[in-house]
mmCIF file of N, CA and C in Angstrom:
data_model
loop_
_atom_site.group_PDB
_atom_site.id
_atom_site.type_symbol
_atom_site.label_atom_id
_atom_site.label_comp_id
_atom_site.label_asym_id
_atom_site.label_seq_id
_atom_site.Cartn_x
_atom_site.Cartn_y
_atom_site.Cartn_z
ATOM 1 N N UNK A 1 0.847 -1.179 0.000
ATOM 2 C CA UNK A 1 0.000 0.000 0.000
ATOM 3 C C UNK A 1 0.891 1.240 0.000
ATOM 4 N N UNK A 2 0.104 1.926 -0.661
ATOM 5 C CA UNK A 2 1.307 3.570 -0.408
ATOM 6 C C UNK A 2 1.423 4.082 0.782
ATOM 7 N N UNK A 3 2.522 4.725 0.972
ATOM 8 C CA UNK A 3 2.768 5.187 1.971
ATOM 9 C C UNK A 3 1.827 6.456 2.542
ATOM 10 N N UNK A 4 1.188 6.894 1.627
ATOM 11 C CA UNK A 4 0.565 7.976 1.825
ATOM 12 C C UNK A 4 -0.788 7.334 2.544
ATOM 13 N N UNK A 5 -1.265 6.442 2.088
ATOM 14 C CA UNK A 5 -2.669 5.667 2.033
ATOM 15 C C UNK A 5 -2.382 4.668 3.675
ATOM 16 N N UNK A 6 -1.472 4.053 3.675
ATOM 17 C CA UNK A 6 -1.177 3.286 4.745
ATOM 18 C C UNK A 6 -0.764 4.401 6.055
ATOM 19 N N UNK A 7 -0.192 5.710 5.636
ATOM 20 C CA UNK A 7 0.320 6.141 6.835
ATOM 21 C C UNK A 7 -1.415 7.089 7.461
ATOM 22 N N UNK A 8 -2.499 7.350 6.245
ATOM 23 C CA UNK A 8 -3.495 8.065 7.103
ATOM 24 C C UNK A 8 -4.056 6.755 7.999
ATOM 25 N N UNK A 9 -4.279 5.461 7.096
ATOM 26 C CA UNK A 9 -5.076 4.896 7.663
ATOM 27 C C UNK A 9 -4.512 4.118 8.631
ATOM 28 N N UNK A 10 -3.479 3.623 9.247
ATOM 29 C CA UNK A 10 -2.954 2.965 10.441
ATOM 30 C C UNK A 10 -2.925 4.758 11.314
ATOM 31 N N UNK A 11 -3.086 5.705 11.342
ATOM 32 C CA UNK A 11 -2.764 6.750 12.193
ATOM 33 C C UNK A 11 -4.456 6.983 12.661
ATOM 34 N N UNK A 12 -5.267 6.780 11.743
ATOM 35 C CA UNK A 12 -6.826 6.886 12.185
ATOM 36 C C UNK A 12 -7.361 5.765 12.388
ATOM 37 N N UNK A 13 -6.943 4.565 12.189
ATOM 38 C CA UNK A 13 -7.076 2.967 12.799
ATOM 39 C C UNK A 13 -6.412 3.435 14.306
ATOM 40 N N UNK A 14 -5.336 3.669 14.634
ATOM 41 C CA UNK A 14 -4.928 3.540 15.779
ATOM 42 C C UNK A 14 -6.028 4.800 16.955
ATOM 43 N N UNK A 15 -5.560 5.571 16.452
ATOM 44 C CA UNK A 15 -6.617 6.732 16.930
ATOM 45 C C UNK A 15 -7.902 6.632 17.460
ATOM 46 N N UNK A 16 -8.726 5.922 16.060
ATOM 47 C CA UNK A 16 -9.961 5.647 16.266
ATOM 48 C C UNK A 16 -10.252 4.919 17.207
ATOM 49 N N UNK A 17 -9.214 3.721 17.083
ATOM 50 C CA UNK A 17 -9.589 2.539 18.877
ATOM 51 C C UNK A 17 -9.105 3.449 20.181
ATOM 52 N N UNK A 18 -8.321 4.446 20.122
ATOM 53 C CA UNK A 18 -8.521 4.843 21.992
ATOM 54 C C UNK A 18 -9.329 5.810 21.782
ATOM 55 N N UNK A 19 -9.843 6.694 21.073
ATOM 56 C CA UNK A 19 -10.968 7.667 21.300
ATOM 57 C C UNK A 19 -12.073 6.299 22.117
ATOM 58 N N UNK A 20 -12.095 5.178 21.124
ATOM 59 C CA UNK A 20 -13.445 4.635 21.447
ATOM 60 C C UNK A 20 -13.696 4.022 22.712
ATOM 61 N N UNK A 21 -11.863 3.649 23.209
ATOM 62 C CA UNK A 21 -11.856 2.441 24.324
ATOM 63 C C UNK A 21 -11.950 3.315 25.138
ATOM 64 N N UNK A 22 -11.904 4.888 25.301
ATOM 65 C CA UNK A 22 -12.162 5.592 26.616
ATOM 66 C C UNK A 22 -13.390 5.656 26.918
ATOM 67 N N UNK A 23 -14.345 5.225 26.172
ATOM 68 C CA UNK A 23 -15.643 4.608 26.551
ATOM 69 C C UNK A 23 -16.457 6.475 26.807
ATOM 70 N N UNK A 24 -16.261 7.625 26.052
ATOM 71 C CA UNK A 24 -17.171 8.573 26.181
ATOM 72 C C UNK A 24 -18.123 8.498 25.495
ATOM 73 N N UNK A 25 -19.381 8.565 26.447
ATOM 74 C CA UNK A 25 -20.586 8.568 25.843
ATOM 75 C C UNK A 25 -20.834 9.319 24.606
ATOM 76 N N UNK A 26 -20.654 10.623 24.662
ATOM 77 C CA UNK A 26 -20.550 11.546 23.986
ATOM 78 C C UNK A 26 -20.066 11.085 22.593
ATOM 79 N N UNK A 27 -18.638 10.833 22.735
ATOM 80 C CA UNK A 27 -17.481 10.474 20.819
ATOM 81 C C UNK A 27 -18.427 9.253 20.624
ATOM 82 N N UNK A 28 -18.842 8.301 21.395
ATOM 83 C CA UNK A 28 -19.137 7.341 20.739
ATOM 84 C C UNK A 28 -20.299 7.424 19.797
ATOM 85 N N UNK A 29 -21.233 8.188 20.612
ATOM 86 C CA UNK A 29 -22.723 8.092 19.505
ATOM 87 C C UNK A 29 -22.119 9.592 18.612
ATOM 88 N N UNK A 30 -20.892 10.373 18.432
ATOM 89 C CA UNK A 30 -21.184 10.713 17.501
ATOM 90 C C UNK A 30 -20.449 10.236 16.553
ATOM 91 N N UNK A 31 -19.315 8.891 16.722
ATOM 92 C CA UNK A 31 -19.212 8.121 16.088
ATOM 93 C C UNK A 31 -20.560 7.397 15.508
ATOM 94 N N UNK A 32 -21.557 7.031 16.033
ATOM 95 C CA UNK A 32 -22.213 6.208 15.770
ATOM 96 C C UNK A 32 -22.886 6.966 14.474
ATOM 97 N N UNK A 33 -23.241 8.418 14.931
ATOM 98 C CA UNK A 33 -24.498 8.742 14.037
ATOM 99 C C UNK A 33 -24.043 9.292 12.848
ATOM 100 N N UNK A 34 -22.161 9.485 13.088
ATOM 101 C CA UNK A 34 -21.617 9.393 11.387
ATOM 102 C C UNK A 34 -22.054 8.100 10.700
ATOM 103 N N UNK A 35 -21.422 7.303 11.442
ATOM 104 C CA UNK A 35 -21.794 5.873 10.470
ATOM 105 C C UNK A 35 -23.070 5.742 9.873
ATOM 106 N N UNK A 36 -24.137 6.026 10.699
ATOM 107 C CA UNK A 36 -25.381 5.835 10.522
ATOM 108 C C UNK A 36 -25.795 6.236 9.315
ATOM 109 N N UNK A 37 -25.244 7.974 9.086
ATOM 110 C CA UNK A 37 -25.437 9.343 8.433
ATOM 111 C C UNK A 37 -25.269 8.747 6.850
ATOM 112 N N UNK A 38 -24.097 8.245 7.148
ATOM 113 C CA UNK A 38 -23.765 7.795 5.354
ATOM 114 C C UNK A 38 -23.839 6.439 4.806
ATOM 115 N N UNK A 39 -25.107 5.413 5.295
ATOM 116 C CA UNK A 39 -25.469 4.264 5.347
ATOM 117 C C UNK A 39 -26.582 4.797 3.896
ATOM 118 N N UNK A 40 -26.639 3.900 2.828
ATOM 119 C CA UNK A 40 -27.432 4.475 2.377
ATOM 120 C C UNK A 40 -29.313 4.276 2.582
ATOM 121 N N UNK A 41 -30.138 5.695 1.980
ATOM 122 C CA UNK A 41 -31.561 5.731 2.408
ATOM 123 C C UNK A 41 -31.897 6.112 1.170
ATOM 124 N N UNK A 42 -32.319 7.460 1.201
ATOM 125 C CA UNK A 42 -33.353 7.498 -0.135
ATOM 126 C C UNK A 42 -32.010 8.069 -1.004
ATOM 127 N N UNK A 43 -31.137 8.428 -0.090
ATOM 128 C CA UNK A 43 -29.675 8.258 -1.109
ATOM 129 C C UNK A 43 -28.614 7.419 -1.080
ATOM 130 N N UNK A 44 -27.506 6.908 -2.374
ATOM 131 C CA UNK A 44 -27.095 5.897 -1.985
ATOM 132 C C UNK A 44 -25.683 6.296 -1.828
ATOM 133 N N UNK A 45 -25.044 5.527 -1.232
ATOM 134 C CA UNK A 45 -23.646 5.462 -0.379
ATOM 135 C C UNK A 45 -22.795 6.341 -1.188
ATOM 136 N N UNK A 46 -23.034 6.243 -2.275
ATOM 137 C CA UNK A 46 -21.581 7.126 -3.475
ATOM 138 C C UNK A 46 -22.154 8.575 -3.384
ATOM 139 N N UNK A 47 -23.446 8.346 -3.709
ATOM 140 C CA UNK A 47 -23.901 10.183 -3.704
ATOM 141 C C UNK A 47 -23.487 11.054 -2.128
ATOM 142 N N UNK A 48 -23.755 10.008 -0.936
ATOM 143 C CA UNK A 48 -23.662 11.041 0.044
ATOM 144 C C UNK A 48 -22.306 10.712 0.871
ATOM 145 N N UNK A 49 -21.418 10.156 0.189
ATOM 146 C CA UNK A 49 -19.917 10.171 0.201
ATOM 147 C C UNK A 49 -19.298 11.558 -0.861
ATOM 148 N N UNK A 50 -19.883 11.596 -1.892
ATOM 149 C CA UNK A 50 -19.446 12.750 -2.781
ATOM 150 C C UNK A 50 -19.975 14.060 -1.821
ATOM 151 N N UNK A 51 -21.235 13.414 -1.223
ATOM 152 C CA UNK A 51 -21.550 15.277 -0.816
ATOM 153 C C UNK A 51 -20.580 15.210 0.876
ATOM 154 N N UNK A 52 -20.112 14.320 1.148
ATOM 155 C CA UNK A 52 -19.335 14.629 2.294
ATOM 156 C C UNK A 52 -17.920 14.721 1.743
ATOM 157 N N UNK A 53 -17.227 14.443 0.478
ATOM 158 C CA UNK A 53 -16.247 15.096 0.211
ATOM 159 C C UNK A 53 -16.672 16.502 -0.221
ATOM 160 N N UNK A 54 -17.372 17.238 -0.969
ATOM 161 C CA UNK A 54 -17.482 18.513 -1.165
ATOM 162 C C UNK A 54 -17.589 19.119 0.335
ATOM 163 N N UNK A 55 -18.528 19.145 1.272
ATOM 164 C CA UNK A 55 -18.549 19.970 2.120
ATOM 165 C C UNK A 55 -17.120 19.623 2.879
ATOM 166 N N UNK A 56 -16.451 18.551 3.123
ATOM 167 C CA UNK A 56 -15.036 18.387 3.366
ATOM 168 C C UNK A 56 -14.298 18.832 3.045
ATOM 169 N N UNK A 57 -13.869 19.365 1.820
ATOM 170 C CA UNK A 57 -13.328 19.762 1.375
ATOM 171 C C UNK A 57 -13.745 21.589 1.101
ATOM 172 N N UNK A 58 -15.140 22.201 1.637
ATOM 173 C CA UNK A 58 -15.088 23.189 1.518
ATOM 174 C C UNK A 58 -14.823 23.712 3.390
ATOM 175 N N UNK A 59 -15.259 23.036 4.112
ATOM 176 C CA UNK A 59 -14.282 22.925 5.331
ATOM 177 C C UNK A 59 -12.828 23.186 5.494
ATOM 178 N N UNK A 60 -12.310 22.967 4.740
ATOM 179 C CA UNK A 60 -10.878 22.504 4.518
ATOM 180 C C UNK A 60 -10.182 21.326 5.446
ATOM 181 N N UNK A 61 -11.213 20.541 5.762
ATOM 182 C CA UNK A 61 -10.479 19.229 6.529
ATOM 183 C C UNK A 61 -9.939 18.100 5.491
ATOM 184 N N UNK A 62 -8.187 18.480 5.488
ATOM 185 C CA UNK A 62 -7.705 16.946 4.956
ATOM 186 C C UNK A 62 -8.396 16.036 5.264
ATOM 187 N N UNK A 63 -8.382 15.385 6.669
ATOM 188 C CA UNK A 63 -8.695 14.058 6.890
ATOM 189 C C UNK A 63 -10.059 13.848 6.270
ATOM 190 N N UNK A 64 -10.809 14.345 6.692
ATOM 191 C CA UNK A 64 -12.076 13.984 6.185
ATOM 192 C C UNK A 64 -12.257 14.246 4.726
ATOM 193 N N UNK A 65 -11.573 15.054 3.666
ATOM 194 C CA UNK A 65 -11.059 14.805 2.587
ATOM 195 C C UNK A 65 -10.962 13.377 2.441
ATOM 196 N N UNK A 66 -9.537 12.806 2.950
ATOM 197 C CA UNK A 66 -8.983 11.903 2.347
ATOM 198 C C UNK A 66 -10.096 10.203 3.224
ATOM 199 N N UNK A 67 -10.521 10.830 4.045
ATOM 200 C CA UNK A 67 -11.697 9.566 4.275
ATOM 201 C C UNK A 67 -13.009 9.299 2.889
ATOM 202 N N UNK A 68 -13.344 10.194 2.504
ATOM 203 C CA UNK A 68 -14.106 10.666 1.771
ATOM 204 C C UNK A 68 -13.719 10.096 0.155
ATOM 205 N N UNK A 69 -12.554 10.772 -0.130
ATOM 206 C CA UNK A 69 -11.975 9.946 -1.282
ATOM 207 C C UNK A 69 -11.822 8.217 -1.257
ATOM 208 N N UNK A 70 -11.078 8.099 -0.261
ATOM 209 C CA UNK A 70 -11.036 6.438 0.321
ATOM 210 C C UNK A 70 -12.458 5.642 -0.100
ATOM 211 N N UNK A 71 -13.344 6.262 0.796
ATOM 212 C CA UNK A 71 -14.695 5.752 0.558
ATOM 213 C C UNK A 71 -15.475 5.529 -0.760
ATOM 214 N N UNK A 72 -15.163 6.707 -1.259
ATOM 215 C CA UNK A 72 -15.634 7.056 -2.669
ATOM 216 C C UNK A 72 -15.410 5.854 -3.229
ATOM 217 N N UNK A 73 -13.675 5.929 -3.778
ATOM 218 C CA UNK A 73 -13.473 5.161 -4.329
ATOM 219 C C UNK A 73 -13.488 3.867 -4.368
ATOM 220 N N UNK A 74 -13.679 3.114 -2.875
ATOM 221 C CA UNK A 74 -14.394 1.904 -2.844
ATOM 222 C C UNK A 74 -15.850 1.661 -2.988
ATOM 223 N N UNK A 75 -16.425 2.904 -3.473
ATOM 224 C CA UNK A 75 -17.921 2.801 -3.771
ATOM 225 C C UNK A 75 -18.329 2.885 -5.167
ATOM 226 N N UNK A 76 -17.092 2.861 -6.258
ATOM 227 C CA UNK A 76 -16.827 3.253 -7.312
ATOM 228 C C UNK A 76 -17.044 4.235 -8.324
ATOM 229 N N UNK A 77 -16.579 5.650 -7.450
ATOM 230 C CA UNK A 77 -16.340 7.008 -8.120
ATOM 231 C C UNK A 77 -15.283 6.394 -9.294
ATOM 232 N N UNK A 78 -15.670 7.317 -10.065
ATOM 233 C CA UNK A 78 -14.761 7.573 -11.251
ATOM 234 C C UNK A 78 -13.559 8.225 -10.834
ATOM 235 N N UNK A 79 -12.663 8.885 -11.480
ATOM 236 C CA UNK A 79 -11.888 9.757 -11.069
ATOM 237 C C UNK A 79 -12.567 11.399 -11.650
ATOM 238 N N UNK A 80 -13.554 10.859 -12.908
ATOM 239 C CA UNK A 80 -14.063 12.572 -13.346
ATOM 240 C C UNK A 80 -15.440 12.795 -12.676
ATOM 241 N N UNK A 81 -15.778 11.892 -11.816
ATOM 242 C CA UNK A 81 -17.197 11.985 -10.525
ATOM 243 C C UNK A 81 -16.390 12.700 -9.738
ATOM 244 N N UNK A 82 -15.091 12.334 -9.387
ATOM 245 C CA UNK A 82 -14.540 12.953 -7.903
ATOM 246 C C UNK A 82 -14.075 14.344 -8.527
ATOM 247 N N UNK A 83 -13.337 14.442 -9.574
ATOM 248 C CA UNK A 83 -12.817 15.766 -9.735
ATOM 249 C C UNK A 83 -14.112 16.983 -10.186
ATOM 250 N N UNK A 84 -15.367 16.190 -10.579
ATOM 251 C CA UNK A 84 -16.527 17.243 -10.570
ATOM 252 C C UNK A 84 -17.068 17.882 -9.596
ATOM 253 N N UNK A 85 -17.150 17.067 -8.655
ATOM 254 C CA UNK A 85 -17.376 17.258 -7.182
ATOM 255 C C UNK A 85 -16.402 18.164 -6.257
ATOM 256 N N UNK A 86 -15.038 17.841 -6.596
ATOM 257 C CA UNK A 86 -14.199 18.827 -6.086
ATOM 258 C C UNK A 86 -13.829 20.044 -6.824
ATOM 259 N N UNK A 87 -14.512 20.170 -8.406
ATOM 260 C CA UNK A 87 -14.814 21.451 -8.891
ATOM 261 C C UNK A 87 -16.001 21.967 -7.767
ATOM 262 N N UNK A 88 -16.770 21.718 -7.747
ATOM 263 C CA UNK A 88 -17.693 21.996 -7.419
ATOM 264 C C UNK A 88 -17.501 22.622 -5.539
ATOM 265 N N UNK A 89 -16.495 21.762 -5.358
ATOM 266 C CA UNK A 89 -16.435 22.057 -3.530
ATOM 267 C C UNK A 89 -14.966 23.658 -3.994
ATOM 268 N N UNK A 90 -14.356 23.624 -4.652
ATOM 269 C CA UNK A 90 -13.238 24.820 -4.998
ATOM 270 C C UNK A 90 -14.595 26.118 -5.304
ATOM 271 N N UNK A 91 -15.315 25.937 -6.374
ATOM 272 C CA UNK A 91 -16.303 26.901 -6.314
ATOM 273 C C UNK A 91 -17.269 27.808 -5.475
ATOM 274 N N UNK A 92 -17.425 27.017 -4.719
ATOM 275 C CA UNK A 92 -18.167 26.550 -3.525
ATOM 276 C C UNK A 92 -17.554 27.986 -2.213
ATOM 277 N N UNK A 93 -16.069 27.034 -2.066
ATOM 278 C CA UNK A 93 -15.486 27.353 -1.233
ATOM 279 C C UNK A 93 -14.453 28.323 -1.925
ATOM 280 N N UNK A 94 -14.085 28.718 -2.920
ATOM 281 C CA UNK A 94 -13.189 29.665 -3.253
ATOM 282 C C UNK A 94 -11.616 29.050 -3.603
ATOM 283 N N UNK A 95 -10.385 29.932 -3.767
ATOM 284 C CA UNK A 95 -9.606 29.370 -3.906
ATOM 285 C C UNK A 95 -8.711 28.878 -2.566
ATOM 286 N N UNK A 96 -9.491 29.169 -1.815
ATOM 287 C CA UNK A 96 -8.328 28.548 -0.792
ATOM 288 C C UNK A 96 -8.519 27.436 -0.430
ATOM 289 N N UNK A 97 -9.263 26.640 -1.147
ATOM 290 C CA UNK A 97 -9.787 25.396 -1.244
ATOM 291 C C UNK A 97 -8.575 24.685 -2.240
ATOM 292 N N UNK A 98 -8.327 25.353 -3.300
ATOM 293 C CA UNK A 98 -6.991 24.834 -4.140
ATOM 294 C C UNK A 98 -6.051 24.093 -3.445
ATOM 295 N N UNK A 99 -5.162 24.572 -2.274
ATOM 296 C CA UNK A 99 -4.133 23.184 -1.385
ATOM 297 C C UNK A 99 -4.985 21.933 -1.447
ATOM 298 N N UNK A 100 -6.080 22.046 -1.027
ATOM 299 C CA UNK A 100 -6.354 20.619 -0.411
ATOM 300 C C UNK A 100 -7.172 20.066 -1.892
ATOM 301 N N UNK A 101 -7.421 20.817 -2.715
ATOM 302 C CA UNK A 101 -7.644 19.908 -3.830
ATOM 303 C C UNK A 101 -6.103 19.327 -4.804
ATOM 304 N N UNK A 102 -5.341 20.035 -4.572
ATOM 305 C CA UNK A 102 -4.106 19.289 -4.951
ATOM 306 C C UNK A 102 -3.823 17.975 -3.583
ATOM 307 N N UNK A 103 -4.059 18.170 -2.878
ATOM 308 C CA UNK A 103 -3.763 17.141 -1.383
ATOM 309 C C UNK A 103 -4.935 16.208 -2.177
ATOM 310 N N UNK A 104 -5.931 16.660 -2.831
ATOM 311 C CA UNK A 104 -7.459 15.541 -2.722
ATOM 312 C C UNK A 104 -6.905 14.387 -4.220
ATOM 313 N N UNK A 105 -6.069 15.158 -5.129
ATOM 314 C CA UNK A 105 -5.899 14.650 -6.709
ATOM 315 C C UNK A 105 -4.624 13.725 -5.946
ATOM 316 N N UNK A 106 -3.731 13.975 -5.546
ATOM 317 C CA UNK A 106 -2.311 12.907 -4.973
ATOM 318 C C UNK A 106 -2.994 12.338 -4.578
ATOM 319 N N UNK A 107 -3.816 12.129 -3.485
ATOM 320 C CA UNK A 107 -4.329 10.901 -2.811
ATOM 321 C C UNK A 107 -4.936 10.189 -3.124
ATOM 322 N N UNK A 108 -5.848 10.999 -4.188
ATOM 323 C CA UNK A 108 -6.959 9.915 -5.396
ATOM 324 C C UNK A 108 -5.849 9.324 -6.055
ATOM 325 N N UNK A 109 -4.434 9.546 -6.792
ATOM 326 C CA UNK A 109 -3.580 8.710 -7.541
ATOM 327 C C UNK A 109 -3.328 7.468 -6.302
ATOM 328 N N UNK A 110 -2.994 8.006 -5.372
ATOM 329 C CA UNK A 110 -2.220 6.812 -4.426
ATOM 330 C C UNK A 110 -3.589 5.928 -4.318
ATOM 331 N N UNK A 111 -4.897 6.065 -4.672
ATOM 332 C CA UNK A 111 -6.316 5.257 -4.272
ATOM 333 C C UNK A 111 -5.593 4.296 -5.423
ATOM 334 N N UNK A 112 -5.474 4.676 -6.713
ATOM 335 C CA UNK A 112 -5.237 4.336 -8.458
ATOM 336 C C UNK A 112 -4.369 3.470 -8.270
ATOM 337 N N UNK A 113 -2.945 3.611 -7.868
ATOM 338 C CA UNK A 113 -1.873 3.626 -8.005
ATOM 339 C C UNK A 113 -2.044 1.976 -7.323
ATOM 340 N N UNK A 114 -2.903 1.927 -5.930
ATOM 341 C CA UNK A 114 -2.544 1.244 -4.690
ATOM 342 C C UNK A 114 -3.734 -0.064 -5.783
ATOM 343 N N UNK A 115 -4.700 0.579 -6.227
ATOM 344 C CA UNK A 115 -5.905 -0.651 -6.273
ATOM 345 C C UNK A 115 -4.506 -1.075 -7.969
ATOM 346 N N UNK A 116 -3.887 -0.980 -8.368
ATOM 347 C CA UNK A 116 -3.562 -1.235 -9.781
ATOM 348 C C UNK A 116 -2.355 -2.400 -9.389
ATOM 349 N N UNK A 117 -1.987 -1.907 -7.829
ATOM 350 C CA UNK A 117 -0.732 -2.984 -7.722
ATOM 351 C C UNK A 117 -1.506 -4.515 -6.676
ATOM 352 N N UNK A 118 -3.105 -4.378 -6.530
ATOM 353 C CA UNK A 118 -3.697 -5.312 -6.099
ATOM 354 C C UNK A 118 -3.654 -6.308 -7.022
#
C-alpha cells in the first residue's frame, strides 16, 4: 500500500480505537451517528460520500477529505465523478480550497496507483 494511504489509515485505525476504548458517551454516539449518516436511504452510499467530500473539502479538513476519497473510491467514483465534485467544492469554497484539492488529486492517484498494484 502507499505510503501515503497506509500512513493516514494505520494513524486513524490507531486513533480511532482509543478515542473509542475511553468509553465517552458523547465520541461514541457521535461516532455512531456518522456511520449511521452515510449508510445508504433514499440516497445511496456514493452520492452522500461525494456530498461529504465537497462539504469536506469546503471545510478545509484533509482528513475527512482523504476519508471521503477512500470511501468514494471503494464505492466506485470515477476519477471525473470525484474531480466534478471537487470542482464543485473549490467553487463553492473559493480558492483557498486549491491546497487541499491538490492534497485531494495525490491521494486519489495513491487510491489508483494502490488498487492497480492489487
Amino acid at each position: 500500500m502507499s505510503e501515503i494511504l497506509s500512513e493516514f489509515n494505520d494513524y486513524r485505525t490507531k486513533m480511532n480505537e482509543k478515542l473509542l476504548a475511553d468509553n465517552n458517551k458523547i465520541v461514541k454516539r457521535i461516532f455512531n451517528l456518522d456511520t449511521n449518516a452515510y449508510a445508504a436511504g433514499a440516497l445511496d452510499v456514493k452520492t452522500k460520500e461525494l456530498l461529504g467530500l465537497v462539504a469536506s473539502a469546503v471545510l478545509r479538513c484533509d482528513d475527512c477529505v482523504k476519508y471521503h476519497l477512500e470511501t468514494s473510491f471503494k464505492e466506485g467514483v470515477s476519477k471525473e465523478e470525484m474531480m466534478e465534485a471537487m470542482g464543485i467544492a473549490t467553487l463553492v469554497g473559493g480558492t483557498i480550497v486549491i491546497p487541499h484539492l491538490r492534497r485531494a488529486y495525490e491521494f486519489w492517484e495513491a487510491l489508483e496507483e494502490n488498487n492497480q498494484t492489487k
